[in-house]
Amino acid sequence: MPLTFICRCRANDKQEIEPTLEHLAALPEELGAVTDLIADSGYFSEANVTACEKQGLTPYIAAGRKEHNEPLWDRFQEPPPLPEAADAVTRMKHRLKTTAGKAIYALRKTTSEPVFGIIKAVMGFRSFSMRGFEKAQGEWNLACIAWNIKRLHTLTT
């Protein structure tokens, strides 16, 4: 099953894939093997796609913005076959155009994205009030604790 792992320590998301891969490699075997990595276009770079493949992960990283209201025929049509000498980025872009690839990438909308949306829209946490990494980290930890308590309450009632 794909695992979306997000770490927000750097100014640019492109710099987060390699530390994430290190964290994934350190996970206990009891959790199972991570096979796929799903990320939005902010994480896309050729180096990140290649790094994922070197770690044995199948990357599903959006390479750009996709237009809404794609024609029905294009939406359900499989892409032409992949050239044999395709590089890592071409293979990933092709994978994202397939029906199976679209289904896997769509999982992102049901795992991490709703949490951020609820924290921002429902809980009203849209910006940090304190300056400095440690203070902002504490503030973010409080927001996450509040989210977890809210979620636990919803699941137990």
Short mmCIF file of N, CA and C in Angstrom, two decimals:
data_model
loop_
_atom_site.label_atom_id
_atom_site.label_comp_id
_atom_site.label_asym_id
_atom_site.label_seq_id
_atom_site.Cartn_x
_atom_site.Cartn_y
_atom_site.Cartn_z
N MET A 1 0.84 -1.18 0.00
CA MET A 1 0.00 0.00 0.00
C MET A 1 0.89 1.25 0.00
N PRO A 2 0.57 2.24 -0.80
CA PRO A 2 1.39 3.46 -0.84
C PRO A 2 1.38 4.18 0.49
N LEU A 3 2.48 4.80 0.79
CA LEU A 3 2.61 5.57 2.02
C LEU A 3 3.02 6.98 1.66
N THR A 4 2.26 7.94 2.11
CA THR A 4 2.63 9.33 1.92
C THR A 4 3.27 9.80 3.20
N PHE A 5 4.49 10.27 3.11
CA PHE A 5 5.23 10.69 4.28
C PHE A 5 5.68 12.12 4.03
N ILE A 6 5.30 13.04 4.89
CA ILE A 6 5.61 14.44 4.67
C ILE A 6 6.44 14.97 5.82
N CYS A 7 7.52 15.65 5.49
CA CYS A 7 8.38 16.29 6.47
C CYS A 7 8.55 17.74 6.04
N ARG A 8 8.28 18.69 6.91
CA ARG A 8 8.31 20.11 6.54
C ARG A 8 9.43 20.85 7.26
N CYS A 9 10.67 20.51 6.98
CA CYS A 9 11.78 21.16 7.65
C CYS A 9 12.53 22.13 6.76
N ARG A 10 12.36 22.07 5.48
CA ARG A 10 13.10 22.92 4.55
C ARG A 10 12.14 23.84 3.80
N ALA A 11 12.69 24.89 3.23
CA ALA A 11 11.88 25.87 2.52
C ALA A 11 11.33 25.33 1.21
N ASN A 12 11.98 24.34 0.64
CA ASN A 12 11.59 23.82 -0.66
C ASN A 12 11.26 22.33 -0.52
N ASP A 13 10.08 21.94 -0.97
CA ASP A 13 9.68 20.54 -0.85
C ASP A 13 10.58 19.60 -1.65
N LYS A 14 11.19 20.09 -2.70
CA LYS A 14 12.07 19.25 -3.51
C LYS A 14 13.21 18.67 -2.68
N GLN A 15 13.56 19.33 -1.60
CA GLN A 15 14.65 18.87 -0.75
C GLN A 15 14.19 17.87 0.31
N GLU A 16 12.92 17.51 0.30
CA GLU A 16 12.38 16.64 1.35
C GLU A 16 12.36 15.16 0.99
N ILE A 17 12.47 14.81 -0.29
CA ILE A 17 12.35 13.40 -0.68
C ILE A 17 13.48 12.55 -0.10
N GLU A 18 14.71 12.99 -0.23
CA GLU A 18 15.82 12.17 0.26
C GLU A 18 15.76 11.95 1.77
N PRO A 19 15.50 12.98 2.60
CA PRO A 19 15.34 12.71 4.04
C PRO A 19 14.16 11.77 4.31
N THR A 20 13.12 11.90 3.52
CA THR A 20 11.96 11.02 3.68
C THR A 20 12.33 9.58 3.37
N LEU A 21 13.10 9.38 2.32
CA LEU A 21 13.55 8.04 1.97
C LEU A 21 14.39 7.44 3.09
N GLU A 22 15.21 8.26 3.75
CA GLU A 22 16.01 7.79 4.88
C GLU A 22 15.11 7.36 6.04
N HIS A 23 14.06 8.15 6.31
CA HIS A 23 13.11 7.80 7.38
C HIS A 23 12.38 6.51 7.04
N LEU A 24 12.00 6.35 5.78
CA LEU A 24 11.28 5.14 5.37
C LEU A 24 12.17 3.91 5.52
N ALA A 25 13.44 4.04 5.19
CA ALA A 25 14.37 2.91 5.29
C ALA A 25 14.57 2.50 6.75
N ALA A 26 14.37 3.43 7.68
CA ALA A 26 14.57 3.15 9.10
C ALA A 26 13.33 2.58 9.79
N LEU A 27 12.21 2.47 9.07
CA LEU A 27 10.99 1.95 9.69
C LEU A 27 11.14 0.47 10.04
N PRO A 28 10.50 0.02 11.12
CA PRO A 28 10.59 -1.40 11.49
C PRO A 28 9.96 -2.30 10.43
N GLU A 29 10.53 -3.47 10.25
CA GLU A 29 10.03 -4.41 9.25
C GLU A 29 8.60 -4.85 9.53
N GLU A 30 8.19 -4.82 10.80
CA GLU A 30 6.84 -5.24 11.17
C GLU A 30 5.76 -4.40 10.49
N LEU A 31 6.11 -3.18 10.10
CA LEU A 31 5.14 -2.30 9.45
C LEU A 31 4.89 -2.68 7.99
N GLY A 32 5.74 -3.55 7.45
CA GLY A 32 5.60 -3.94 6.06
C GLY A 32 6.51 -3.13 5.17
N ALA A 33 6.56 -3.53 3.93
CA ALA A 33 7.45 -2.87 2.97
C ALA A 33 6.72 -1.72 2.29
N VAL A 34 7.38 -0.62 2.17
CA VAL A 34 6.86 0.52 1.42
C VAL A 34 7.25 0.30 -0.04
N THR A 35 6.26 0.36 -0.92
CA THR A 35 6.55 0.09 -2.33
C THR A 35 6.38 1.32 -3.21
N ASP A 36 5.53 2.26 -2.80
CA ASP A 36 5.21 3.43 -3.62
C ASP A 36 5.41 4.71 -2.82
N LEU A 37 5.73 5.79 -3.52
CA LEU A 37 5.81 7.10 -2.89
C LEU A 37 4.95 8.06 -3.71
N ILE A 38 3.98 8.68 -3.06
CA ILE A 38 3.06 9.60 -3.72
C ILE A 38 3.36 11.01 -3.22
N ALA A 39 3.51 11.95 -4.15
CA ALA A 39 3.79 13.33 -3.75
C ALA A 39 3.25 14.30 -4.81
N ASP A 40 2.98 15.53 -4.38
CA ASP A 40 2.47 16.53 -5.33
C ASP A 40 3.62 17.16 -6.12
N SER A 41 3.29 18.06 -7.00
CA SER A 41 4.27 18.62 -7.94
C SER A 41 5.38 19.42 -7.26
N GLY A 42 5.17 19.87 -6.04
CA GLY A 42 6.22 20.59 -5.32
C GLY A 42 7.44 19.74 -5.03
N TYR A 43 7.28 18.42 -5.07
CA TYR A 43 8.37 17.49 -4.78
C TYR A 43 9.05 16.98 -6.05
N PHE A 44 8.55 17.39 -7.22
CA PHE A 44 9.06 16.83 -8.47
C PHE A 44 10.42 17.38 -8.86
N SER A 45 11.33 16.47 -9.13
CA SER A 45 12.60 16.76 -9.78
C SER A 45 13.13 15.43 -10.30
N GLU A 46 13.97 15.51 -11.31
CA GLU A 46 14.55 14.28 -11.86
C GLU A 46 15.35 13.54 -10.79
N ALA A 47 16.07 14.29 -9.97
CA ALA A 47 16.87 13.67 -8.91
C ALA A 47 15.98 12.91 -7.92
N ASN A 48 14.80 13.47 -7.59
CA ASN A 48 13.91 12.80 -6.64
C ASN A 48 13.31 11.53 -7.23
N VAL A 49 12.94 11.58 -8.49
CA VAL A 49 12.38 10.39 -9.15
C VAL A 49 13.44 9.29 -9.18
N THR A 50 14.66 9.66 -9.54
CA THR A 50 15.75 8.69 -9.59
C THR A 50 16.07 8.14 -8.21
N ALA A 51 16.06 8.99 -7.19
CA ALA A 51 16.34 8.55 -5.82
C ALA A 51 15.31 7.53 -5.36
N CYS A 52 14.05 7.76 -5.69
CA CYS A 52 12.99 6.80 -5.33
C CYS A 52 13.25 5.45 -5.96
N GLU A 53 13.56 5.46 -7.25
CA GLU A 53 13.79 4.20 -7.95
C GLU A 53 15.02 3.47 -7.41
N LYS A 54 16.05 4.22 -7.01
CA LYS A 54 17.25 3.59 -6.43
C LYS A 54 16.92 2.89 -5.11
N GLN A 55 15.94 3.43 -4.38
CA GLN A 55 15.53 2.83 -3.10
C GLN A 55 14.52 1.70 -3.31
N GLY A 56 14.16 1.42 -4.56
CA GLY A 56 13.20 0.35 -4.85
C GLY A 56 11.75 0.79 -4.71
N LEU A 57 11.51 2.10 -4.66
CA LEU A 57 10.15 2.63 -4.57
C LEU A 57 9.67 3.07 -5.94
N THR A 58 8.39 2.90 -6.19
CA THR A 58 7.79 3.38 -7.41
C THR A 58 7.29 4.79 -7.15
N PRO A 59 7.87 5.80 -7.82
CA PRO A 59 7.43 7.18 -7.55
C PRO A 59 6.17 7.54 -8.33
N TYR A 60 5.28 8.24 -7.66
CA TYR A 60 4.09 8.84 -8.26
C TYR A 60 4.12 10.31 -7.85
N ILE A 61 4.96 11.09 -8.52
CA ILE A 61 5.14 12.50 -8.19
C ILE A 61 4.62 13.31 -9.36
N ALA A 62 3.63 14.13 -9.12
CA ALA A 62 3.07 14.95 -10.20
C ALA A 62 4.17 15.82 -10.80
N ALA A 63 4.23 15.85 -12.13
CA ALA A 63 5.28 16.60 -12.82
C ALA A 63 4.82 18.00 -13.19
N GLY A 64 3.61 18.35 -12.87
CA GLY A 64 3.07 19.67 -13.18
C GLY A 64 1.58 19.69 -12.88
N ARG A 65 0.97 20.81 -13.15
CA ARG A 65 -0.46 20.93 -12.89
C ARG A 65 -1.24 20.28 -14.02
N LYS A 66 -2.30 19.59 -13.66
CA LYS A 66 -3.15 18.93 -14.63
C LYS A 66 -4.40 19.78 -14.82
N GLU A 67 -4.82 19.90 -16.05
CA GLU A 67 -6.02 20.70 -16.32
C GLU A 67 -7.27 20.00 -15.79
N HIS A 68 -8.20 20.81 -15.30
CA HIS A 68 -9.48 20.26 -14.87
C HIS A 68 -10.37 20.05 -16.08
N ASN A 69 -11.39 19.25 -15.92
CA ASN A 69 -12.37 18.99 -16.97
C ASN A 69 -11.72 18.46 -18.24
N GLU A 70 -10.87 17.48 -18.07
CA GLU A 70 -10.24 16.81 -19.18
C GLU A 70 -11.33 16.12 -20.03
N PRO A 71 -11.23 16.12 -21.34
CA PRO A 71 -12.25 15.46 -22.17
C PRO A 71 -12.45 14.01 -21.75
N LEU A 72 -13.66 13.54 -21.78
CA LEU A 72 -14.01 12.21 -21.32
C LEU A 72 -13.17 11.14 -22.00
N TRP A 73 -12.98 11.24 -23.30
CA TRP A 73 -12.21 10.24 -24.03
C TRP A 73 -10.77 10.18 -23.51
N ASP A 74 -10.16 11.35 -23.27
CA ASP A 74 -8.78 11.39 -22.79
C ASP A 74 -8.67 10.88 -21.35
N ARG A 75 -9.71 11.10 -20.59
CA ARG A 75 -9.69 10.72 -19.18
C ARG A 75 -9.56 9.22 -18.98
N PHE A 76 -10.19 8.44 -19.84
CA PHE A 76 -10.22 6.99 -19.65
C PHE A 76 -9.39 6.22 -20.67
N GLN A 77 -8.65 6.92 -21.50
CA GLN A 77 -7.84 6.27 -22.52
C GLN A 77 -6.45 5.97 -21.96
N GLU A 78 -5.96 4.76 -22.23
CA GLU A 78 -4.61 4.41 -21.80
C GLU A 78 -3.60 5.09 -22.71
N PRO A 79 -2.45 5.48 -22.18
CA PRO A 79 -1.44 6.13 -23.01
C PRO A 79 -0.79 5.13 -23.98
N PRO A 80 -0.14 5.63 -25.02
CA PRO A 80 0.57 4.70 -25.92
C PRO A 80 1.69 3.99 -25.17
N PRO A 81 2.19 2.88 -25.71
CA PRO A 81 3.25 2.13 -25.01
C PRO A 81 4.48 3.00 -24.73
N LEU A 82 5.15 2.66 -23.67
CA LEU A 82 6.34 3.38 -23.23
C LEU A 82 7.54 2.94 -24.07
N PRO A 83 8.35 3.88 -24.53
CA PRO A 83 9.57 3.50 -25.26
C PRO A 83 10.50 2.67 -24.37
N GLU A 84 11.23 1.74 -24.97
CA GLU A 84 12.11 0.86 -24.19
C GLU A 84 13.23 1.61 -23.48
N ALA A 85 13.76 2.64 -24.12
CA ALA A 85 14.91 3.37 -23.55
C ALA A 85 14.46 4.57 -22.72
N ALA A 86 13.28 4.50 -22.12
CA ALA A 86 12.76 5.64 -21.35
C ALA A 86 13.54 5.83 -20.06
N ASP A 87 13.78 7.09 -19.70
CA ASP A 87 14.45 7.39 -18.44
C ASP A 87 13.43 7.34 -17.30
N ALA A 88 13.91 7.56 -16.09
CA ALA A 88 13.06 7.44 -14.90
C ALA A 88 11.89 8.41 -14.92
N VAL A 89 12.12 9.64 -15.34
CA VAL A 89 11.05 10.65 -15.37
C VAL A 89 10.00 10.28 -16.41
N THR A 90 10.42 9.85 -17.58
CA THR A 90 9.48 9.46 -18.63
C THR A 90 8.64 8.27 -18.18
N ARG A 91 9.27 7.30 -17.52
CA ARG A 91 8.52 6.14 -17.00
C ARG A 91 7.48 6.59 -15.98
N MET A 92 7.86 7.51 -15.09
CA MET A 92 6.92 7.96 -14.08
C MET A 92 5.76 8.74 -14.70
N LYS A 93 6.07 9.65 -15.63
CA LYS A 93 5.00 10.42 -16.28
C LYS A 93 4.05 9.49 -17.02
N HIS A 94 4.59 8.46 -17.65
CA HIS A 94 3.74 7.48 -18.34
C HIS A 94 2.87 6.74 -17.33
N ARG A 95 3.48 6.33 -16.22
CA ARG A 95 2.75 5.61 -15.17
C ARG A 95 1.57 6.43 -14.65
N LEU A 96 1.78 7.74 -14.50
CA LEU A 96 0.72 8.61 -13.99
C LEU A 96 -0.42 8.80 -14.99
N LYS A 97 -0.19 8.49 -16.25
CA LYS A 97 -1.24 8.61 -17.27
C LYS A 97 -2.09 7.35 -17.39
N THR A 98 -1.61 6.25 -16.80
CA THR A 98 -2.37 5.00 -16.89
C THR A 98 -3.53 5.03 -15.89
N THR A 99 -4.51 4.18 -16.13
CA THR A 99 -5.66 4.10 -15.22
C THR A 99 -5.21 3.67 -13.83
N ALA A 100 -4.32 2.69 -13.77
CA ALA A 100 -3.82 2.22 -12.47
C ALA A 100 -3.01 3.31 -11.77
N GLY A 101 -2.19 4.02 -12.50
CA GLY A 101 -1.39 5.10 -11.92
C GLY A 101 -2.26 6.24 -11.40
N LYS A 102 -3.30 6.58 -12.13
CA LYS A 102 -4.22 7.63 -11.68
C LYS A 102 -4.92 7.20 -10.40
N ALA A 103 -5.28 5.93 -10.31
CA ALA A 103 -5.96 5.43 -9.10
C ALA A 103 -5.02 5.49 -7.89
N ILE A 104 -3.77 5.12 -8.08
CA ILE A 104 -2.81 5.18 -6.97
C ILE A 104 -2.57 6.63 -6.56
N TYR A 105 -2.36 7.52 -7.53
CA TYR A 105 -2.11 8.92 -7.19
C TYR A 105 -3.33 9.54 -6.50
N ALA A 106 -4.52 9.10 -6.85
CA ALA A 106 -5.74 9.63 -6.23
C ALA A 106 -5.80 9.32 -4.74
N LEU A 107 -5.07 8.31 -4.28
CA LEU A 107 -5.06 7.99 -2.85
C LEU A 107 -4.54 9.15 -2.01
N ARG A 108 -3.72 10.01 -2.62
CA ARG A 108 -3.18 11.17 -1.92
C ARG A 108 -4.30 12.06 -1.39
N LYS A 109 -5.39 12.12 -2.13
CA LYS A 109 -6.52 12.98 -1.75
C LYS A 109 -7.27 12.42 -0.53
N THR A 110 -7.06 11.15 -0.23
CA THR A 110 -7.78 10.55 0.89
C THR A 110 -6.90 10.28 2.09
N THR A 111 -5.61 10.57 2.00
CA THR A 111 -4.72 10.28 3.12
C THR A 111 -4.28 11.56 3.82
N SER A 112 -3.35 12.29 3.23
CA SER A 112 -2.80 13.45 3.93
C SER A 112 -3.53 14.75 3.64
N GLU A 113 -4.01 14.92 2.44
CA GLU A 113 -4.59 16.22 2.06
C GLU A 113 -5.82 16.62 2.90
N PRO A 114 -6.76 15.73 3.21
CA PRO A 114 -7.90 16.15 4.04
C PRO A 114 -7.49 16.66 5.42
N VAL A 115 -6.43 16.08 5.99
CA VAL A 115 -5.97 16.52 7.31
C VAL A 115 -5.56 17.99 7.26
N PHE A 116 -4.76 18.35 6.27
CA PHE A 116 -4.33 19.75 6.15
C PHE A 116 -5.51 20.67 5.87
N GLY A 117 -6.44 20.21 5.05
CA GLY A 117 -7.63 21.01 4.76
C GLY A 117 -8.47 21.26 6.00
N ILE A 118 -8.66 20.24 6.81
CA ILE A 118 -9.46 20.38 8.03
C ILE A 118 -8.74 21.27 9.04
N ILE A 119 -7.43 21.09 9.19
CA ILE A 119 -6.68 21.93 10.12
C ILE A 119 -6.79 23.40 9.71
N LYS A 120 -6.71 23.66 8.40
CA LYS A 120 -6.78 25.04 7.92
C LYS A 120 -8.21 25.59 7.94
N ALA A 121 -9.16 24.86 7.38
CA ALA A 121 -10.52 25.41 7.19
C ALA A 121 -11.40 25.24 8.42
N VAL A 122 -11.45 24.06 8.99
CA VAL A 122 -12.36 23.79 10.10
C VAL A 122 -11.79 24.30 11.43
N MET A 123 -10.50 24.02 11.65
CA MET A 123 -9.90 24.42 12.92
C MET A 123 -9.36 25.85 12.87
N GLY A 124 -9.29 26.44 11.68
CA GLY A 124 -8.89 27.84 11.55
C GLY A 124 -7.41 28.11 11.71
N PHE A 125 -6.57 27.08 11.61
CA PHE A 125 -5.12 27.28 11.74
C PHE A 125 -4.54 27.56 10.37
N ARG A 126 -4.39 28.84 10.03
CA ARG A 126 -3.93 29.22 8.70
C ARG A 126 -2.52 29.80 8.69
N SER A 127 -2.01 30.20 9.84
CA SER A 127 -0.64 30.71 9.88
C SER A 127 -0.11 30.59 11.31
N PHE A 128 1.19 30.64 11.42
CA PHE A 128 1.83 30.56 12.73
C PHE A 128 1.83 31.93 13.38
N SER A 129 1.66 31.95 14.69
CA SER A 129 1.65 33.20 15.44
C SER A 129 3.03 33.53 16.00
N MET A 130 3.88 32.53 16.12
CA MET A 130 5.20 32.72 16.73
C MET A 130 6.29 32.62 15.67
N ARG A 131 7.42 33.23 15.97
CA ARG A 131 8.57 33.19 15.07
C ARG A 131 9.61 32.22 15.57
N GLY A 132 10.39 31.71 14.65
CA GLY A 132 11.45 30.77 14.99
C GLY A 132 10.98 29.35 14.81
N PHE A 133 11.89 28.49 14.36
CA PHE A 133 11.54 27.11 14.05
C PHE A 133 10.99 26.37 15.26
N GLU A 134 11.65 26.47 16.40
CA GLU A 134 11.22 25.72 17.59
C GLU A 134 9.83 26.15 18.05
N LYS A 135 9.56 27.45 18.05
CA LYS A 135 8.25 27.94 18.47
C LYS A 135 7.17 27.53 17.46
N ALA A 136 7.50 27.64 16.19
CA ALA A 136 6.54 27.23 15.15
C ALA A 136 6.29 25.72 15.23
N GLN A 137 7.34 24.95 15.51
CA GLN A 137 7.18 23.51 15.65
C GLN A 137 6.26 23.18 16.83
N GLY A 138 6.42 23.91 17.94
CA GLY A 138 5.53 23.71 19.09
C GLY A 138 4.09 24.06 18.75
N GLU A 139 3.91 25.13 18.02
CA GLU A 139 2.57 25.55 17.61
C GLU A 139 1.95 24.49 16.69
N TRP A 140 2.76 23.97 15.76
CA TRP A 140 2.26 22.94 14.85
C TRP A 140 1.93 21.66 15.62
N ASN A 141 2.76 21.31 16.63
CA ASN A 141 2.47 20.14 17.45
C ASN A 141 1.13 20.29 18.16
N LEU A 142 0.84 21.49 18.66
CA LEU A 142 -0.46 21.72 19.30
C LEU A 142 -1.61 21.54 18.32
N ALA A 143 -1.44 22.04 17.10
CA ALA A 143 -2.48 21.89 16.07
C ALA A 143 -2.69 20.41 15.76
N CYS A 144 -1.60 19.65 15.68
CA CYS A 144 -1.71 18.21 15.40
C CYS A 144 -2.35 17.45 16.56
N ILE A 145 -2.02 17.85 17.79
CA ILE A 145 -2.65 17.23 18.96
C ILE A 145 -4.15 17.50 18.94
N ALA A 146 -4.52 18.74 18.64
CA ALA A 146 -5.95 19.08 18.56
C ALA A 146 -6.64 18.27 17.47
N TRP A 147 -5.99 18.10 16.32
CA TRP A 147 -6.56 17.29 15.23
C TRP A 147 -6.76 15.85 15.70
N ASN A 148 -5.73 15.28 16.37
CA ASN A 148 -5.83 13.90 16.82
C ASN A 148 -6.93 13.72 17.86
N ILE A 149 -7.07 14.66 18.77
CA ILE A 149 -8.15 14.58 19.77
C ILE A 149 -9.50 14.67 19.08
N LYS A 150 -9.64 15.59 18.14
CA LYS A 150 -10.88 15.73 17.38
C LYS A 150 -11.19 14.43 16.65
N ARG A 151 -10.18 13.82 16.02
CA ARG A 151 -10.38 12.58 15.27
C ARG A 151 -10.76 11.44 16.21
N LEU A 152 -10.08 11.32 17.36
CA LEU A 152 -10.40 10.28 18.33
C LEU A 152 -11.84 10.43 18.84
N HIS A 153 -12.23 11.67 19.11
CA HIS A 153 -13.60 11.91 19.56
C HIS A 153 -14.61 11.47 18.50
N THR A 154 -14.32 11.78 17.27
CA THR A 154 -15.24 11.40 16.18
C THR A 154 -15.32 9.88 16.05
N LEU A 155 -14.20 9.21 16.18
CA LEU A 155 -14.16 7.74 16.01
C LEU A 155 -14.79 6.99 17.19
N THR A 156 -14.80 7.61 18.38
CA THR A 156 -15.34 6.90 19.55
C THR A 156 -16.78 7.24 19.86
N THR A 157 -17.38 8.19 19.16
CA THR A 157 -18.78 8.52 19.44
C THR A 157 -19.68 7.98 18.37
#
